Amino acid sequence: MDRCPTWDTDLPGLPDRVEVADATHDLAWSLCYAWWWTRRRRHVVCLVFPVQDRRGWLPVSASDGTTDEPVTEEVFHLVEAPALSGFWRSLFEREDIAEQDFFDLARQSFPELVFSDSLSFRKFDGSYAEMRDWVVRLLGVVHDHFAEALALHSGQPHQVQAELGRFGLDLSPESPNTRSKPGIMKQRDVDHEGETYRCEWHGKKERHRNRVHFSLPEPRLGGRILIGIFVDHLDT
């Protein structure tokens, strides 16, 4: 609760009546405030107690003060704390997050991932606009399912790869041929805060270009996974 922002009822154009889930609410200031900010392309979560049957993105309608016709915006209703990461992730597209702000939001969206300082979208073969949504989707699968798939299949690469393939992404470790070449495998080593981590697992956007390389869950990082390399393609 101490993270909830305060709101100012004197904001220009702030409504005092909203409609959500086919019910009209007078003086529902938190919903009014969230709707007002959403109109300005900044999204605010509404914390909802479990007795309310409202959760996730819901349409909220109100008058914007310039016309009597209601304007509808989607506002996120938060009941269970784990759902908050889904809210953060949706902002990449909803707020069209710029490249310079990507990793700030990524750290909030994927708390079990660690991001190397060397990561840059400029290392892909493609623009930030072309790559962003795919990277967000990949990070979501790695964050939510990679460690679980490793445990479920005792780390067997082909079985883990098949398990993660259910999410429509190509995630795999390096081939035995590549792992047999020490010099080439060193390209998968990433220095982070004085330690070196091997990031041989990777997701492929296309068969021959654009990779995101990441480590196994790392005890040195409290069990988190290092996202270590954005790249067109490493040597094999």
mmCIF file of C-alpha atoms in Angstrom:
data_model
loop_
_atom_site.group_PDB
_atom_site.id
_atom_site.type_symbol
_atom_site.label_atom_id
_atom_site.label_comp_id
_atom_site.label_asym_id
_atom_site.label_seq_id
_atom_site.Cartn_x
_atom_site.Cartn_y
_atom_site.Cartn_z
ATOM 1 C CA MET A 1 0.000 0.000 0.000
ATOM 2 C CA ASP A 2 2.886 2.408 0.684
ATOM 3 C CA ARG A 3 3.790 2.215 -3.032
ATOM 4 C CA CYS A 4 0.412 3.516 -4.149
ATOM 5 C CA PRO A 5 0.702 7.053 -5.581
ATOM 6 C CA THR A 6 -1.384 9.892 -4.254
ATOM 7 C CA TRP A 7 -3.715 11.697 -6.640
ATOM 8 C CA ASP A 8 -4.905 15.251 -7.002
ATOM 9 C CA THR A 9 -8.658 15.744 -7.444
ATOM 10 C CA ASP A 10 -7.942 19.133 -9.070
ATOM 11 C CA LEU A 11 -6.312 17.605 -12.151
ATOM 12 C CA PRO A 12 -7.847 19.287 -15.233
ATOM 13 C CA GLY A 13 -10.425 17.010 -16.818
ATOM 14 C CA LEU A 14 -10.395 14.443 -13.997
ATOM 15 C CA PRO A 15 -13.838 12.774 -14.016
ATOM 16 C CA ASP A 16 -15.826 12.098 -10.863
ATOM 17 C CA ARG A 17 -17.847 9.242 -12.370
ATOM 18 C CA VAL A 18 -16.686 6.119 -14.211
ATOM 19 C CA GLU A 19 -18.272 2.954 -15.507
ATOM 20 C CA VAL A 20 -16.526 -0.399 -15.181
ATOM 21 C CA ALA A 21 -17.961 -3.872 -15.747
ATOM 22 C CA ASP A 22 -21.360 -2.344 -16.586
ATOM 23 C CA ALA A 23 -21.561 -0.637 -13.195
ATOM 24 C CA THR A 24 -21.414 3.128 -12.611
ATOM 25 C CA HIS A 25 -19.256 4.433 -9.764
ATOM 26 C CA ASP A 26 -19.457 7.967 -8.377
ATOM 27 C CA LEU A 27 -16.414 9.513 -6.720
ATOM 28 C CA ALA A 28 -14.334 6.403 -7.391
ATOM 29 C CA TRP A 29 -11.217 8.530 -7.381
ATOM 30 C CA SER A 30 -8.653 5.771 -7.892
ATOM 31 C CA LEU A 31 -10.412 4.550 -11.035
ATOM 32 C CA CYS A 32 -10.899 8.128 -12.205
ATOM 33 C CA TYR A 33 -7.227 8.874 -11.654
ATOM 34 C CA ALA A 34 -6.106 5.698 -13.500
ATOM 35 C CA TRP A 35 -8.449 6.477 -16.406
ATOM 36 C CA TRP A 36 -7.144 10.079 -16.572
ATOM 37 C CA TRP A 37 -3.507 8.942 -16.804
ATOM 38 C CA THR A 38 -4.315 6.221 -19.318
ATOM 39 C CA ARG A 39 -5.823 8.873 -21.586
ATOM 40 C CA ARG A 40 -2.328 10.417 -21.513
ATOM 41 C CA ARG A 41 -0.654 7.066 -22.356
ATOM 42 C CA ARG A 42 0.665 6.437 -18.863
ATOM 43 C CA HIS A 43 -0.805 3.367 -17.203
ATOM 44 C CA VAL A 44 -1.619 3.115 -13.504
ATOM 45 C CA VAL A 45 -2.613 -0.082 -11.665
ATOM 46 C CA CYS A 46 -5.724 -0.086 -9.483
ATOM 47 C CA LEU A 47 -5.310 -2.275 -6.395
ATOM 48 C CA VAL A 48 -8.521 -4.256 -5.905
ATOM 49 C CA PHE A 49 -9.457 -6.245 -2.813
ATOM 50 C CA PRO A 50 -10.332 -9.907 -3.535
ATOM 51 C CA VAL A 51 -13.997 -9.410 -2.664
ATOM 52 C CA GLN A 52 -14.322 -7.580 -5.983
ATOM 53 C CA ASP A 53 -14.669 -9.812 -9.027
ATOM 54 C CA ARG A 54 -12.437 -7.590 -11.146
ATOM 55 C CA ARG A 55 -8.905 -8.392 -12.269
ATOM 56 C CA GLY A 56 -6.605 -7.730 -15.193
ATOM 57 C CA TRP A 57 -7.246 -5.283 -18.028
ATOM 58 C CA LEU A 58 -10.835 -4.032 -17.977
ATOM 59 C CA PRO A 59 -12.569 -1.268 -19.953
ATOM 60 C CA VAL A 60 -13.263 1.856 -17.888
ATOM 61 C CA SER A 61 -15.465 4.603 -19.369
ATOM 62 C CA ALA A 62 -15.740 8.248 -18.383
ATOM 63 C CA SER A 63 -16.276 11.675 -19.901
ATOM 64 C CA ASP A 64 -13.093 13.526 -20.790
ATOM 65 C CA GLY A 65 -14.745 16.900 -20.154
ATOM 66 C CA THR A 66 -14.821 17.978 -23.790
ATOM 67 C CA THR A 67 -17.921 16.002 -24.746
ATOM 68 C CA ASP A 68 -20.776 14.227 -23.024
ATOM 69 C CA GLU A 69 -19.889 11.021 -24.829
ATOM 70 C CA PRO A 70 -17.967 8.539 -22.637
ATOM 71 C CA VAL A 71 -14.434 7.557 -23.635
ATOM 72 C CA THR A 72 -13.257 4.022 -22.861
ATOM 73 C CA GLU A 73 -9.738 3.134 -21.747
ATOM 74 C CA GLU A 74 -8.359 -0.146 -20.414
ATOM 75 C CA VAL A 75 -7.176 -0.029 -16.775
ATOM 76 C CA PHE A 76 -5.328 -2.834 -14.995
ATOM 77 C CA HIS A 77 -6.990 -4.191 -11.833
ATOM 78 C CA LEU A 78 -4.509 -5.939 -9.542
ATOM 79 C CA VAL A 79 -5.671 -8.576 -7.041
ATOM 80 C CA GLU A 80 -2.826 -11.120 -6.810
ATOM 81 C CA ALA A 81 0.727 -9.750 -6.547
ATOM 82 C CA PRO A 82 2.213 -12.167 -9.164
ATOM 83 C CA ALA A 83 -0.006 -10.570 -11.814
ATOM 84 C CA LEU A 84 1.966 -7.346 -11.517
ATOM 85 C CA SER A 85 4.760 -8.626 -13.774
ATOM 86 C CA GLY A 86 2.183 -9.130 -16.533
ATOM 87 C CA PHE A 87 1.184 -5.493 -16.180
ATOM 88 C CA TRP A 88 4.777 -4.301 -16.506
ATOM 89 C CA ARG A 89 5.377 -6.499 -19.556
ATOM 90 C CA SER A 90 2.317 -5.171 -21.349
ATOM 91 C CA LEU A 91 3.681 -1.621 -21.137
ATOM 92 C CA PHE A 92 6.421 -2.288 -23.697
ATOM 93 C CA GLU A 93 3.740 -2.222 -26.386
ATOM 94 C CA ARG A 94 1.000 -0.172 -24.699
ATOM 95 C CA GLU A 95 3.341 2.732 -23.944
ATOM 96 C CA ASP A 96 5.659 2.037 -26.890
ATOM 97 C CA ILE A 97 8.713 1.968 -24.614
ATOM 98 C CA ALA A 98 11.752 3.562 -26.225
ATOM 99 C CA GLU A 99 15.079 1.793 -26.586
ATOM 100 C CA GLN A 100 16.795 3.879 -23.915
ATOM 101 C CA ASP A 101 14.137 2.872 -21.370
ATOM 102 C CA PHE A 102 13.917 -0.827 -22.263
ATOM 103 C CA PHE A 103 16.162 -2.288 -19.565
ATOM 104 C CA ASP A 104 14.720 -0.172 -16.748
ATOM 105 C CA LEU A 105 11.303 -1.655 -17.438
ATOM 106 C CA ALA A 106 12.758 -5.112 -18.134
ATOM 107 C CA ARG A 107 14.229 -5.291 -14.629
ATOM 108 C CA GLN A 108 10.772 -4.687 -13.172
ATOM 109 C CA SER A 109 9.069 -7.069 -15.591
ATOM 110 C CA PHE A 110 11.502 -9.980 -15.165
ATOM 111 C CA PRO A 111 12.855 -9.909 -11.584
ATOM 112 C CA GLU A 112 14.403 -13.391 -11.840
ATOM 113 C CA LEU A 113 16.594 -12.320 -14.744
ATOM 114 C CA VAL A 114 19.857 -10.366 -14.580
ATOM 115 C CA PHE A 115 20.824 -8.189 -17.547
ATOM 116 C CA SER A 116 24.440 -7.781 -18.626
ATOM 117 C CA ASP A 117 25.598 -4.192 -19.057
ATOM 118 C CA SER A 118 26.939 -5.100 -22.505
ATOM 119 C CA LEU A 119 23.480 -5.814 -23.966
ATOM 120 C CA SER A 120 22.466 -3.601 -26.865
ATOM 121 C CA PHE A 121 19.753 -3.850 -29.504
ATOM 122 C CA ARG A 122 22.330 -2.396 -31.937
ATOM 123 C CA LYS A 123 24.036 -5.812 -31.987
ATOM 124 C CA PHE A 124 21.051 -7.452 -33.663
ATOM 125 C CA ASP A 125 20.525 -7.549 -37.411
ATOM 126 C CA GLY A 126 17.368 -5.471 -37.277
ATOM 127 C CA SER A 127 16.032 -2.312 -35.694
ATOM 128 C CA TYR A 128 14.826 -1.938 -32.116
ATOM 129 C CA ALA A 129 11.257 -1.620 -33.399
ATOM 130 C CA GLU A 130 11.614 -4.934 -35.266
ATOM 131 C CA MET A 131 13.210 -6.796 -32.361
ATOM 132 C CA ARG A 132 11.574 -5.437 -29.179
ATOM 133 C CA ASP A 133 8.371 -7.470 -28.989
ATOM 134 C CA TRP A 134 10.135 -10.742 -29.834
ATOM 135 C CA VAL A 135 12.747 -10.082 -27.136
ATOM 136 C CA VAL A 136 10.015 -9.343 -24.567
ATOM 137 C CA ARG A 137 8.234 -12.597 -25.449
ATOM 138 C CA LEU A 138 11.477 -14.582 -25.201
ATOM 139 C CA LEU A 139 12.396 -13.030 -21.847
ATOM 140 C CA GLY A 140 8.948 -13.938 -20.555
ATOM 141 C CA VAL A 141 9.374 -17.614 -21.478
ATOM 142 C CA VAL A 142 12.901 -17.780 -20.019
ATOM 143 C CA HIS A 143 11.773 -16.043 -16.823
ATOM 144 C CA ASP A 144 8.597 -18.067 -16.304
ATOM 145 C CA HIS A 145 9.496 -21.529 -17.601
ATOM 146 C CA PHE A 146 13.219 -22.199 -18.163
ATOM 147 C CA ALA A 147 14.214 -23.198 -14.619
ATOM 148 C CA GLU A 148 11.018 -25.223 -14.256
ATOM 149 C CA ALA A 149 11.693 -27.106 -17.527
ATOM 150 C CA LEU A 150 15.269 -27.863 -16.459
ATOM 151 C CA ALA A 151 14.057 -29.354 -13.173
ATOM 152 C CA LEU A 152 11.199 -31.268 -14.805
ATOM 153 C CA HIS A 153 13.494 -32.920 -17.353
ATOM 154 C CA SER A 154 16.647 -33.228 -15.205
ATOM 155 C CA GLY A 155 18.471 -30.814 -17.510
ATOM 156 C CA GLN A 156 18.200 -33.063 -20.585
ATOM 157 C CA PRO A 157 18.657 -30.542 -23.426
ATOM 158 C CA HIS A 158 16.366 -32.072 -26.046
ATOM 159 C CA GLN A 159 13.536 -32.563 -23.582
ATOM 160 C CA VAL A 160 13.936 -29.035 -22.191
ATOM 161 C CA GLN A 161 13.990 -27.671 -25.741
ATOM 162 C CA ALA A 162 10.780 -29.537 -26.582
ATOM 163 C CA GLU A 163 9.099 -28.343 -23.384
ATOM 164 C CA LEU A 164 9.905 -24.706 -24.128
ATOM 165 C CA GLY A 165 8.920 -25.133 -27.776
ATOM 166 C CA ARG A 166 5.292 -25.291 -26.614
ATOM 167 C CA PHE A 167 5.480 -21.498 -26.270
ATOM 168 C CA GLY A 168 6.293 -20.996 -29.932
ATOM 169 C CA LEU A 169 9.974 -20.131 -29.500
ATOM 170 C CA ASP A 170 13.171 -21.897 -30.556
ATOM 171 C CA LEU A 171 15.328 -22.189 -27.408
ATOM 172 C CA SER A 172 18.303 -24.553 -27.238
ATOM 173 C CA PRO A 173 21.903 -24.972 -26.047
ATOM 174 C CA GLU A 174 24.839 -25.026 -28.445
ATOM 175 C CA SER A 175 25.347 -28.164 -30.511
ATOM 176 C CA PRO A 176 27.969 -30.790 -29.553
ATOM 177 C CA ASN A 177 30.009 -29.633 -32.562
ATOM 178 C CA THR A 178 30.161 -26.051 -31.263
ATOM 179 C CA ARG A 179 30.830 -27.164 -27.665
ATOM 180 C CA SER A 180 33.868 -29.125 -28.892
ATOM 181 C CA LYS A 181 35.621 -25.873 -29.878
ATOM 182 C CA PRO A 182 36.983 -24.092 -26.766
ATOM 183 C CA GLY A 183 37.918 -20.916 -28.615
ATOM 184 C CA ILE A 184 34.469 -20.522 -30.104
ATOM 185 C CA MET A 185 32.729 -21.380 -26.815
ATOM 186 C CA LYS A 186 34.614 -18.514 -25.150
ATOM 187 C CA GLN A 187 32.455 -16.189 -27.254
ATOM 188 C CA ARG A 188 29.577 -17.348 -25.025
ATOM 189 C CA ASP A 189 31.382 -16.220 -21.843
ATOM 190 C CA VAL A 190 30.071 -12.994 -20.320
ATOM 191 C CA ASP A 191 31.792 -10.938 -17.623
ATOM 192 C CA HIS A 192 29.349 -9.536 -15.095
ATOM 193 C CA GLU A 193 30.358 -7.738 -11.895
ATOM 194 C CA GLY A 194 33.747 -9.442 -11.735
ATOM 195 C CA GLU A 195 32.478 -12.957 -12.488
ATOM 196 C CA THR A 196 32.366 -14.903 -15.749
ATOM 197 C CA TYR A 197 29.242 -16.753 -16.835
ATOM 198 C CA ARG A 198 28.737 -19.081 -19.780
ATOM 199 C CA CYS A 199 25.632 -18.214 -21.833
ATOM 200 C CA GLU A 200 25.339 -21.097 -24.279
ATOM 201 C CA TRP A 201 21.554 -21.467 -24.134
ATOM 202 C CA HIS A 202 19.967 -19.145 -26.666
ATOM 203 C CA GLY A 203 16.768 -18.197 -28.400
ATOM 204 C CA LYS A 204 16.690 -17.763 -32.174
ATOM 205 C CA LYS A 205 14.439 -15.285 -33.900
ATOM 206 C CA GLU A 206 15.383 -16.725 -37.270
ATOM 207 C CA ARG A 207 17.377 -19.790 -38.222
ATOM 208 C CA HIS A 208 20.576 -17.963 -39.179
ATOM 209 C CA ARG A 209 20.379 -14.626 -37.401
ATOM 210 C CA ASN A 210 19.425 -12.811 -34.204
ATOM 211 C CA ARG A 211 20.124 -14.598 -30.928
ATOM 212 C CA VAL A 212 19.610 -13.921 -27.248
ATOM 213 C CA HIS A 213 22.100 -15.932 -25.158
ATOM 214 C CA PHE A 214 21.510 -16.701 -21.474
ATOM 215 C CA SER A 215 22.974 -18.767 -18.650
ATOM 216 C CA LEU A 216 21.584 -21.595 -16.588
ATOM 217 C CA PRO A 217 20.080 -20.542 -13.228
ATOM 218 C CA GLU A 218 23.152 -19.338 -11.342
ATOM 219 C CA PRO A 219 23.854 -19.867 -7.597
ATOM 220 C CA ARG A 220 26.212 -16.864 -7.764
ATOM 221 C CA LEU A 221 23.190 -14.763 -8.807
ATOM 222 C CA GLY A 222 20.859 -16.195 -6.188
ATOM 223 C CA GLY A 223 19.443 -18.704 -8.674
ATOM 224 C CA ARG A 224 18.626 -16.058 -11.256
ATOM 225 C CA ILE A 225 19.441 -16.310 -14.973
ATOM 226 C CA LEU A 226 21.882 -13.970 -16.711
ATOM 227 C CA ILE A 227 20.769 -12.565 -20.042
ATOM 228 C CA GLY A 228 24.247 -12.123 -21.418
ATOM 229 C CA ILE A 229 24.327 -11.548 -25.175
ATOM 230 C CA PHE A 230 22.239 -9.912 -27.874
ATOM 231 C CA VAL A 231 23.839 -10.754 -31.206
ATOM 232 C CA ASP A 232 23.269 -11.348 -34.907
ATOM 233 C CA HIS A 233 25.136 -14.678 -34.801
ATOM 234 C CA LEU A 234 28.181 -16.070 -32.985
ATOM 235 C CA ASP A 235 30.715 -18.373 -34.619
ATOM 236 C CA THR A 236 29.860 -22.091 -34.544
#
